[in-house]
XYZ file of C-alpha atoms in Angstrom:
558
model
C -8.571 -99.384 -4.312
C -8.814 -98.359 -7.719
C -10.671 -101.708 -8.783
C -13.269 -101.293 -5.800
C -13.865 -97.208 -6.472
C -14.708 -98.017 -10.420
C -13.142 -94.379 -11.480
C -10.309 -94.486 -14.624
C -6.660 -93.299 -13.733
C -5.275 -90.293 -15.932
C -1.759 -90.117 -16.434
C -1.732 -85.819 -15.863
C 2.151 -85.560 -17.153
C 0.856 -86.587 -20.848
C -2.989 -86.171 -21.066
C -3.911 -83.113 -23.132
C -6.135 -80.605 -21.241
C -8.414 -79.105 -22.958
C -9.099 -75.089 -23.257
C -12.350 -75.391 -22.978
C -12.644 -76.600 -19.234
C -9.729 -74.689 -17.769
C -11.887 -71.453 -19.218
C -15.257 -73.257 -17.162
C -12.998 -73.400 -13.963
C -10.949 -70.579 -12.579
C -7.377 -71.316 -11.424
C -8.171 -70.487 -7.998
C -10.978 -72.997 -7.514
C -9.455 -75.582 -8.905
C -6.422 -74.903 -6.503
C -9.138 -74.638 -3.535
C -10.534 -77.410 -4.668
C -7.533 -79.675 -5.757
C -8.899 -80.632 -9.170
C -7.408 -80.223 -12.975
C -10.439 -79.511 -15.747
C -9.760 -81.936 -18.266
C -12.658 -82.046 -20.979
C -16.128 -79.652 -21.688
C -18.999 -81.207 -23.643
C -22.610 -79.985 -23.566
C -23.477 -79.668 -19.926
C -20.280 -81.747 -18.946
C -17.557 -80.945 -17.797
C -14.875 -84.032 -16.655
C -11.970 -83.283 -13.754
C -9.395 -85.328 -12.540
C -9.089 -85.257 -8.600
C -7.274 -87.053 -5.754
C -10.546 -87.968 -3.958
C -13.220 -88.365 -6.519
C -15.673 -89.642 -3.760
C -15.782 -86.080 -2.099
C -19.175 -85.040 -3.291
C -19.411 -81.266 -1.844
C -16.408 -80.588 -4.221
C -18.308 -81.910 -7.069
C -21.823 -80.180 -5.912
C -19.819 -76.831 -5.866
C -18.310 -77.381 -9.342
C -21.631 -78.438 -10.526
C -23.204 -74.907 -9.505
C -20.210 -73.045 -10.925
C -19.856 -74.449 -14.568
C -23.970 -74.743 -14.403
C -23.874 -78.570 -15.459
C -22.839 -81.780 -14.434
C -19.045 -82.624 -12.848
C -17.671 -86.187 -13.900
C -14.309 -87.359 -11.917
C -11.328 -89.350 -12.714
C -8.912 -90.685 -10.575
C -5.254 -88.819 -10.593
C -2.393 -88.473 -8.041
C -1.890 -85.391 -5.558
C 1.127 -84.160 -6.263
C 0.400 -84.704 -10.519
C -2.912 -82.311 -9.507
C -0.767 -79.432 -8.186
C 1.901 -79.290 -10.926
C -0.765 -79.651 -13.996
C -2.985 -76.784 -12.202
C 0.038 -74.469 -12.483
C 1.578 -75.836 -15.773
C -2.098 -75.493 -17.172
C -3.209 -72.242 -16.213
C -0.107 -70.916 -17.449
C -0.620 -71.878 -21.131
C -3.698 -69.403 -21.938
C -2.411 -69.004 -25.127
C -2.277 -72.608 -25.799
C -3.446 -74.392 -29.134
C -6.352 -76.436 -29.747
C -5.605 -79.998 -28.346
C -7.525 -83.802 -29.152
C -8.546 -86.173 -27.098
C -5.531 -89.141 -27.011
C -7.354 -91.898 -24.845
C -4.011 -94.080 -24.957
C -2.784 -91.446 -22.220
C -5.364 -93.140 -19.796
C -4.763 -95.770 -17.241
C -8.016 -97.866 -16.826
C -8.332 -100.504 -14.464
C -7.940 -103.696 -15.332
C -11.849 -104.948 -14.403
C -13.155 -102.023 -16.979
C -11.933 -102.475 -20.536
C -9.922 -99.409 -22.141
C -12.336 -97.493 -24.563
C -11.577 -96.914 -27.683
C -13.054 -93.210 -28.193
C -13.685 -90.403 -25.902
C -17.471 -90.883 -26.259
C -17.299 -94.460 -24.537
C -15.037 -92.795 -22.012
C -17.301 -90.573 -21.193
C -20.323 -93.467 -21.543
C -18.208 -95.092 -18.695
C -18.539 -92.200 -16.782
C -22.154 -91.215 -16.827
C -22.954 -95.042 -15.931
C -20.545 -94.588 -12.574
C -22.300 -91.233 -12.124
C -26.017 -92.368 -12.656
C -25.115 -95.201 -9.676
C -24.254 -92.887 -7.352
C -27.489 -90.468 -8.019
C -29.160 -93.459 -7.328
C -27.775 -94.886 -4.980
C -27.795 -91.086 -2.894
C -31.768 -90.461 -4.395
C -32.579 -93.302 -2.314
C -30.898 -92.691 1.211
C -32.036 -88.334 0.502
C -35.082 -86.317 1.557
C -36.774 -83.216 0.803
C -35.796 -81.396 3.564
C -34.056 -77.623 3.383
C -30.253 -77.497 2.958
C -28.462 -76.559 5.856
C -27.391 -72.628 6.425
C -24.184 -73.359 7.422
C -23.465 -75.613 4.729
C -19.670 -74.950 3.204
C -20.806 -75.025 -0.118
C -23.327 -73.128 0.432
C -21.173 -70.480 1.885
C -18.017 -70.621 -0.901
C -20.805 -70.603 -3.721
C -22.561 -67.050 -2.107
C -19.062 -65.591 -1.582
C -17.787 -67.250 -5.131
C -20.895 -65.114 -6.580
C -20.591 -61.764 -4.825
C -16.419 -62.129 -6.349
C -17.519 -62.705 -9.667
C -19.762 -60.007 -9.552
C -17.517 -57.637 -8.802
C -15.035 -58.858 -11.090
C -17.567 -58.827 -14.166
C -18.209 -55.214 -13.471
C -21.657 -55.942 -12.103
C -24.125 -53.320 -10.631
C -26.815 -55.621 -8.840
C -27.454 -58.991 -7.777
C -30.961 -60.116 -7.620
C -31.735 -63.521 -5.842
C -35.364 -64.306 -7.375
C -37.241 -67.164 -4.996
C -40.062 -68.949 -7.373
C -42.821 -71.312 -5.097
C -43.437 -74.833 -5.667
C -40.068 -76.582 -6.638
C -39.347 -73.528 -9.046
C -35.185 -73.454 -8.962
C -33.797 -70.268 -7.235
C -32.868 -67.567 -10.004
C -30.156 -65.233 -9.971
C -29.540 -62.678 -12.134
C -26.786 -59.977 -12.731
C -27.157 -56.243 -13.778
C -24.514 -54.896 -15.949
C -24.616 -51.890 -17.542
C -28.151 -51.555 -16.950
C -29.461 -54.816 -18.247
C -29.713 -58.113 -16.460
C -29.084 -61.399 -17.345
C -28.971 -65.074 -15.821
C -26.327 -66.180 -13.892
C -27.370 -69.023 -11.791
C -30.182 -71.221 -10.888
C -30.270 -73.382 -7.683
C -32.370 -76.254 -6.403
C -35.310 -75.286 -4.816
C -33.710 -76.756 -1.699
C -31.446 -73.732 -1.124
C -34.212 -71.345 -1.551
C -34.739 -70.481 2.433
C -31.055 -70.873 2.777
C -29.501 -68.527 0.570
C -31.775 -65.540 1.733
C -30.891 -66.759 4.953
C -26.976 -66.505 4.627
C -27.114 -63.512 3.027
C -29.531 -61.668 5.740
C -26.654 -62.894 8.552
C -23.959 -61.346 6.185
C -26.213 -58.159 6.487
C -27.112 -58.886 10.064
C -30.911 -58.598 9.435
C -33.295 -60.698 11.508
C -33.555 -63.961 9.776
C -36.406 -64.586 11.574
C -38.304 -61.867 10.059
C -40.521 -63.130 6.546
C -43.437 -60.594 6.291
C -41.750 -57.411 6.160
C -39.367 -55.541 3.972
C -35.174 -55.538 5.002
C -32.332 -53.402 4.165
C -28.978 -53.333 5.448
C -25.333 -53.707 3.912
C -22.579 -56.385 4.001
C -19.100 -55.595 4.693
C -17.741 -58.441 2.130
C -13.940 -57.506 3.204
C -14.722 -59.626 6.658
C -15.513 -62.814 4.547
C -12.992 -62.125 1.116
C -10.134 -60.032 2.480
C -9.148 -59.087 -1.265
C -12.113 -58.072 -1.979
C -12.831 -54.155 -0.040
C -16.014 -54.509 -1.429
C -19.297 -53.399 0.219
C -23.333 -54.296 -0.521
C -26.056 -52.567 0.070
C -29.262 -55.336 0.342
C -32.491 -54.971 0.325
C -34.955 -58.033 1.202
C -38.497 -58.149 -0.211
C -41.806 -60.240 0.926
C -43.035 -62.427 -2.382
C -46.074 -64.587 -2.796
C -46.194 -68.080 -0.806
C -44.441 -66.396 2.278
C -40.890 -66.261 0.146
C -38.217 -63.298 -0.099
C -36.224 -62.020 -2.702
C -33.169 -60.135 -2.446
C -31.453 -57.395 -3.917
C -27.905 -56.560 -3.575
C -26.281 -53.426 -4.660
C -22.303 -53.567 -5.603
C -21.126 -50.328 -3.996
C -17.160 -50.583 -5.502
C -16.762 -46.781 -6.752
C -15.051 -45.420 -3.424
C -13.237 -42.904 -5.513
C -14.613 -39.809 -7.368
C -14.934 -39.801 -10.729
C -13.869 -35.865 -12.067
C -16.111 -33.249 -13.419
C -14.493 -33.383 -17.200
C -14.674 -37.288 -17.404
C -18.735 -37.748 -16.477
C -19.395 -37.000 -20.142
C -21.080 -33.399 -19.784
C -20.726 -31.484 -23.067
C -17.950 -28.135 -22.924
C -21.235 -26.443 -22.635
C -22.940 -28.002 -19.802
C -19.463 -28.531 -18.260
C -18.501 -24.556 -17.995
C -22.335 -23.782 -16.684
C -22.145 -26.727 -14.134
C -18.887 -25.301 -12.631
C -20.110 -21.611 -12.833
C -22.974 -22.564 -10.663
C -21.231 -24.374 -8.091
C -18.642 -21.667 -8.036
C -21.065 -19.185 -6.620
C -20.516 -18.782 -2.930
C -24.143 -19.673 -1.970
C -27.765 -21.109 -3.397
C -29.136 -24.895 -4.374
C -27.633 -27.001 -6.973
C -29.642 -30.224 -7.570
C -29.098 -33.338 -9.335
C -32.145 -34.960 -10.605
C -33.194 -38.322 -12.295
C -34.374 -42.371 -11.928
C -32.589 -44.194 -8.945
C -29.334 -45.812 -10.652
C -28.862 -42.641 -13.070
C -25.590 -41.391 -11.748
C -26.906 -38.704 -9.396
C -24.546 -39.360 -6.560
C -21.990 -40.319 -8.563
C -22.069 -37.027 -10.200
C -22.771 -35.016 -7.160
C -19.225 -36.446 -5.876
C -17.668 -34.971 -8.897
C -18.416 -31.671 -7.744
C -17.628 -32.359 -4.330
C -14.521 -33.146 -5.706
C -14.029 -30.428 -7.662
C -14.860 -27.798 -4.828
C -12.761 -30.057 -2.077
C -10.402 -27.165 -1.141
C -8.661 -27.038 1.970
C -10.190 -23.290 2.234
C -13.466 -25.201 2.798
C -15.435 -26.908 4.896
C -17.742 -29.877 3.644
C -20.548 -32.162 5.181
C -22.270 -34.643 3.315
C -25.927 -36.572 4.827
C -25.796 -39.751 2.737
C -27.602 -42.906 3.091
C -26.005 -45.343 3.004
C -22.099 -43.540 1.804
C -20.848 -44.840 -1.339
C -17.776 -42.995 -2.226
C -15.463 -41.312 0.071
C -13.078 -38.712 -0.013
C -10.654 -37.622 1.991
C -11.799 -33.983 4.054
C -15.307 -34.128 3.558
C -17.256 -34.566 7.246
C -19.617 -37.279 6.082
C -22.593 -38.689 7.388
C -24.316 -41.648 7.353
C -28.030 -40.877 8.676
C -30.152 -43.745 9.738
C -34.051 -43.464 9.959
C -34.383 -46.453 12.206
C -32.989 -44.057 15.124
C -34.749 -41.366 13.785
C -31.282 -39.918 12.869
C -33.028 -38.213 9.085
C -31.392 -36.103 6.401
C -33.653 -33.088 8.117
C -31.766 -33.759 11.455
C -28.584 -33.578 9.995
C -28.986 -30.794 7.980
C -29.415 -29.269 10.773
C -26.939 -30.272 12.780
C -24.919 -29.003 9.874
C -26.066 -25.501 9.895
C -24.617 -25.122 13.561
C -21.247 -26.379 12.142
C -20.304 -23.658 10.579
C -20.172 -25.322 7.107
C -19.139 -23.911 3.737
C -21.145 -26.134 1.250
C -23.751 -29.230 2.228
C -24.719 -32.135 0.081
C -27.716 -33.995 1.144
C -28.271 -37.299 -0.214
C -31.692 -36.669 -1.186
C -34.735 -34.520 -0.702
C -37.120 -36.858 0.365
C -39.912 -35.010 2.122
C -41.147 -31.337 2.772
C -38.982 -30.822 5.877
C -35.561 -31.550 4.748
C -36.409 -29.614 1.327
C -37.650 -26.486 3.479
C -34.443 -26.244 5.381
C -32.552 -27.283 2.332
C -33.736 -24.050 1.021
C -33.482 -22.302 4.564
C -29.695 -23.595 4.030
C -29.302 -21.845 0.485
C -30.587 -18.575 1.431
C -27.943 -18.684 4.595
C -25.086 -17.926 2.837
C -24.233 -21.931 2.092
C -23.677 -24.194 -1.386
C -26.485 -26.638 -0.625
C -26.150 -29.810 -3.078
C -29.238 -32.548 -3.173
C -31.042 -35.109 -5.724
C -34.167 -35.127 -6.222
C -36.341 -37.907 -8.291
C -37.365 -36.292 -11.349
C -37.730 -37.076 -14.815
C -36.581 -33.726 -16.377
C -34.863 -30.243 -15.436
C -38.253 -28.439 -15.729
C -40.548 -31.023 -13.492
C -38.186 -30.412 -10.326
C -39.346 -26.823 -9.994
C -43.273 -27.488 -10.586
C -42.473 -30.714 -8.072
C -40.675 -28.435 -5.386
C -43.659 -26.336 -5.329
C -45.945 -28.940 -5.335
C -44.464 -29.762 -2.420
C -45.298 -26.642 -0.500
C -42.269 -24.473 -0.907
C -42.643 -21.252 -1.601
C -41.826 -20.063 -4.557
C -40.081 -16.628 -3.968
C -37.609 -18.389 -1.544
C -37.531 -21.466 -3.857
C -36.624 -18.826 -7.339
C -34.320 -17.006 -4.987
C -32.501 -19.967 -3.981
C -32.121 -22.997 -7.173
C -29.006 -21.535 -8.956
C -29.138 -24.982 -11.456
C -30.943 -28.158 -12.000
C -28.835 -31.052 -13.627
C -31.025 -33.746 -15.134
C -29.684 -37.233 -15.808
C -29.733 -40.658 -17.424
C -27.630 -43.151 -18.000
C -26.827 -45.027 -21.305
C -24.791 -48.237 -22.773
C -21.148 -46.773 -24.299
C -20.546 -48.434 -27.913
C -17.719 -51.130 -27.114
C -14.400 -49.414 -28.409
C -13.145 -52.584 -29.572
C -15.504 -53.294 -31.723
C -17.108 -50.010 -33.004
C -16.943 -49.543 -36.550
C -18.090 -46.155 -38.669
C -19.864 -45.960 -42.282
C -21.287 -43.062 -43.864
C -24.546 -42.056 -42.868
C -27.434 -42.634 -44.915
C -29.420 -40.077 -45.683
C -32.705 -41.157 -43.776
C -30.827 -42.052 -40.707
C -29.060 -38.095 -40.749
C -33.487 -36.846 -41.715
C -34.522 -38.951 -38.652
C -31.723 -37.317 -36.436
C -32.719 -34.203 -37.677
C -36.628 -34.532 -37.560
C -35.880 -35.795 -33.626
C -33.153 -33.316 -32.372
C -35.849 -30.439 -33.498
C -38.961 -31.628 -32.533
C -37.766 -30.843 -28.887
C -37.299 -27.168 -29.343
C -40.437 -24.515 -28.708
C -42.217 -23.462 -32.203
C -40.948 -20.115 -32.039
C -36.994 -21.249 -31.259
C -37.451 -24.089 -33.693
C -34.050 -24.006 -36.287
C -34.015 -24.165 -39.496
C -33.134 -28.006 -40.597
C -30.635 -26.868 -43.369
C -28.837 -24.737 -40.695
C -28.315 -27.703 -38.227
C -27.463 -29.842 -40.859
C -24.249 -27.391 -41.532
C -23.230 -26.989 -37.487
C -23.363 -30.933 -37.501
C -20.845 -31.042 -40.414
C -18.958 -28.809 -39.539
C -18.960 -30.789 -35.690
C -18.777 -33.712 -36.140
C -18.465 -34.818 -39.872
C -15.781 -36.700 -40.968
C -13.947 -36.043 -44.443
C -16.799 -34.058 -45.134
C -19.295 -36.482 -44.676
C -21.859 -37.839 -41.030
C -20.563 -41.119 -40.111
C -23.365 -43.674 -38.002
C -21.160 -45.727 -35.365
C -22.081 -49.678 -34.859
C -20.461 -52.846 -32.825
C -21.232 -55.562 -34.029
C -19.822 -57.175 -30.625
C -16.622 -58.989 -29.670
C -15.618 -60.801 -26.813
C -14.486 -57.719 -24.991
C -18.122 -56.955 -24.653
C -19.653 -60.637 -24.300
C -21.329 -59.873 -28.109
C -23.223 -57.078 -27.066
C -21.818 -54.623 -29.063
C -21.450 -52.145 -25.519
C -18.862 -51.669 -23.096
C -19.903 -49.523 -20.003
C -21.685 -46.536 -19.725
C -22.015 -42.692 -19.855
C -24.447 -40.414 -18.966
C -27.234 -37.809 -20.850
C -27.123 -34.450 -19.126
C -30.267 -31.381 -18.882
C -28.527 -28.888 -17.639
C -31.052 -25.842 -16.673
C -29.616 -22.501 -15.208
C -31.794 -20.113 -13.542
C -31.802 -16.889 -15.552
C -33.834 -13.885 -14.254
C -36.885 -14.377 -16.561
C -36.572 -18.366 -15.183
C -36.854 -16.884 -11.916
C -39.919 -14.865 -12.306
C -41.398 -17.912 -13.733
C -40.919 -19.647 -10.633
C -42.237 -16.660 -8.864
C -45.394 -17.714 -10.547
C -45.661 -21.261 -10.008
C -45.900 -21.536 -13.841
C -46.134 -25.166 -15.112
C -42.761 -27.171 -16.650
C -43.510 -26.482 -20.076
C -42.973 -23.097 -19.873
C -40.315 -22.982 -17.378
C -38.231 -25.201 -20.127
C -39.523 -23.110 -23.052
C -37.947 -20.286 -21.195
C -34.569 -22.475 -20.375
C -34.267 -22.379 -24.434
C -34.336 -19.151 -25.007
C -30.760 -18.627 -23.597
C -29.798 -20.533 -26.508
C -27.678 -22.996 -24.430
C -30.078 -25.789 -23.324
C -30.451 -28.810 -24.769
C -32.715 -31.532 -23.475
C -31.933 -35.344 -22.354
C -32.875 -36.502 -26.105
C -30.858 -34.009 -27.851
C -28.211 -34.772 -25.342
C -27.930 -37.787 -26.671
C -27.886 -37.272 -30.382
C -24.969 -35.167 -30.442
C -23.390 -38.334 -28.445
C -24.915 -40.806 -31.397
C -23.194 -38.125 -33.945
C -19.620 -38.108 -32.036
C -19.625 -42.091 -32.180
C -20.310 -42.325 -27.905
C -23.416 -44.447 -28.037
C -26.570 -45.363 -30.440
C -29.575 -43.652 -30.773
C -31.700 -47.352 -29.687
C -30.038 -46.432 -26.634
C -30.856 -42.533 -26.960
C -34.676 -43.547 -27.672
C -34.894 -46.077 -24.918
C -33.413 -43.668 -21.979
C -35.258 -40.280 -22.327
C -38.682 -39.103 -23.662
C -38.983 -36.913 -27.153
């Protein structure tokens, strides 16, 4: 058999695995799979198998370490005792290639080095590309395909074991290879490319995960995929979206939603400041918090804190979200859904005829649901939405804008919390140095220039309340990683957010009152000495060591 097949024997008891592939395959596909990694080279990667003539094992592989999959020939029940002797040697030491521990057949003569090994391989390979080039066509790979199926599900796991946000599946025309692409900590990066062949077929799978009409090319989808029914370990859920693209394609974006659990108020990175006026405002027994920022800045996420916080059996809570992200135990929450005409609007006020304590709607997305948002605050309720904004100061001028009027609107907004998200400096890596001088003048130069004239401090002044912050042995230390492998070289390790916290004061109010425009509304936020904006948020965060001020820069305006 061996003779006819062409494939060398390897003796698994003595061959010396190398670290290299068992890091390119994960123990539990090569259990699934019933294969040992044995060697990496550039875009190579050789396994010993049972059946090397099983080609979907070797097409799966061949997406997964993003390169070709050579086989050699090895015996069952060898397979399943090196898998578990292997993977269990992580710490193991760098090993050589010793080709006398290989049984070749005796038509083939033994090589002498690893490269002719592998020479003998590639030949065997390149004669069954041919030989399949010839009998193949260009037609579509199936939907149902297996390997289709394990490679979409091995994705979504490895997503959500990486710590990823978002999946985008980018569709290119012509024969263009299908590009996906994780988000992690706010920046993507490649993750997979497929033949052009499983273009229609991946948005297709993923659309019946979702159970969207896969019929359906020309128009925009969204849904969400319950990943628990296809990966029972994984309790994982995904909000998709589907998008029309040139040459009657469809890309798709997928949204990890894995944070079930509230995060508390002290840990979401709000300054003792910001902190004690955030929980004074929701404290008060009725009026309109709001949460405001880019989509993906942390609003719900920090919205949930609060709930959190205020979760008391004493009170009753219901929540209009769309779609539900994280769930805790005693809030009422809803999931509205426009499709049946089911809208934030109609549920807040459902909600006002159930006798409720505090609300949190999802968002304010048009002029009715903010008008009985408002309606709700004045009611003798804790109303708590989002809004998209960019700052504290442009949700009141935008609420007005809007048509609300402003008496109700000043007598109603008790706070506005503005947010953004930035990369965390990886703690494994992060090292301090003392400051030079320009870098502490630049700091300086920026942290004022955001201040009114008139409230402007003096620089020599803020240069003593940072030392005496945040100085070290007498001294401003700048924070750097120069990355590790904790943080894949990047130098960051998660994220943490910027906070604009604005609290409505009486002379804030009367501005309001006025419809006056967001520059003075924020000029008058200053002059209770306790705001700060996004930027200089994020500067005392650069001066504790929390992030860098590239980061600062690129994530909120001067």
């Amino acid at each position: 058999m061996v003779h006819k097949m062409g494939y060398p024997v390897v003796d698994l008891a003595r061959f010396p695995i190398e670290p290299a592939a068992l890091q390119n395959i994960s123990m539990a596909t090569a259990q699934r799979l019933m294969i040992v990694p044995l060697l990496s080279r550039p875009n190579l990667t050789v396994v010993a198998a049972a059946d090397p003539t099983q080609r979907k094992i070797f097409e799966e592989l061949e997406f997964l370490v993003q390169g070709r999959v050579m086989a050699v020939l090895a015996d069952d029940l060898d397979i399943r005792t090196a898998i578990d002797n292997a993977y269990q040697k992580l710490g193991f030491n760098s090993w050589s290639m010793n080709l006398d521990l290989v049984d070749f057949p005796e038509t083939a003569p033994a090589p002498a080095s690893s490269s002719q090994l592998l020479e003998t391989m590639e030949l065997h390979e390149l004669q069954e590309q041919q030989a399949a080039q010839q009998a193949a066509d260009d037609s579509e790979v199936a939907q149902s395909d297996n390997t289709l199926v394990r490679l979409i599900n091995t994705m979504i796991m490895e997503a959500h074991d990486r710590g990823v946000s978002d999946i985008h599946v980018e569709t290119l025309p012509h024969n263009a290879k299908v590009r996906i692409r994780f988000r992690k900590d706010g920046l993507l990066s490649p993750y997979l490319e497929l033949p052009h062949t499983y273009r229609a077929t991946v948005v297709a799978r993923l659309k019946i995960m979702a159970n969207l009409d896969i019929a359906e090319h020309r128009k925009p989808q969204d849904g969400k995929i319950d990943f628990h029914k296809f990966a029972a370990k994984y309790p994982l859920e995904l909000r998709i979206a589907t998008v029309p693209t040139t040459n009657g394609l469809e890309d798709v974006v997928m949204r990890l939603l894995s944070s079930t659990r509230p995060v508390a108020m002290d840990k979401l990175g709000l300054t003792a400041v910001n902190l004690q006026q955030l929980r004074d405002a929701v404290n008060r027994p009725y009026g309109m918090v709001l949460c405001v920022g880019p989509t993906g800045s942390g609003k719900t996420t920090s919205l949930h804190s609060v709930l959190s916080y205020l979760n008391t059996p004493e009170r009753k809570i219901w929540t209009a979200e769309d779609p539900i992200e994280i769930t805790q135990p005693d809030l009422r929450q809803v999931q509205v859904n426009p499709h049946i005409e089911w809208t934030f609007a109609k549920a807040l006020r459902s909600f006002l005829r159930a006798d409720p304590d505090i609300i949190m709607v999802g968002e304010i997305r048009d002029v009715e649901t903010a008008h009985i948002a408002i309606e709700a605050s004045l009611t003798g309720h804790l109303l708590l939405s989002t809004l998209h904004t960019n700052s504290a100061a442009e949700t009141v001028t935008r609420l007005i804008d809007m048509g609300m009027n402003p008496f109700n609107f000043a007598d109603s907004l008790l706070a506005v919390l503005a947010q953004r998200l930035v990369r965390r400096l990886c703690t494994q890596c992060r090292r301090s140095a003392p400051a030079p001088q320009t870098w502490v003048e630049e700091l300086l130069d920026d942290y004022s220039f955001g201040f009114p004239d008139e409230l402007r401090p003096e620089r020599s002044a803020l240069r003593v309340q940072w030392l005496a912050q945040y100085s070290q042995q007498g001294q401003l230390n700048q924070f750097a990683a120069p990355g590790c492998s904790h943080c894949q070289g990047t130098g960051y390790a998660g994220r943490m957010g910027l906070h604009e916290l604005m609290r409505v004061t009486p002379g804030l109010r009367r501005l309001i009152q006025t419809s006056a425009r967001s520059e003075l509304v924020q000029n008058e936020a200053f002059k209770t000495g306790e705001f700060r904006t996004l930027r200089q948020d994020g500067i005392i965060k650069v001066l504790e060591g929390h992030t860098s001020i590239e980061e600062v820069r690129a994530n909120s305006n001067g």
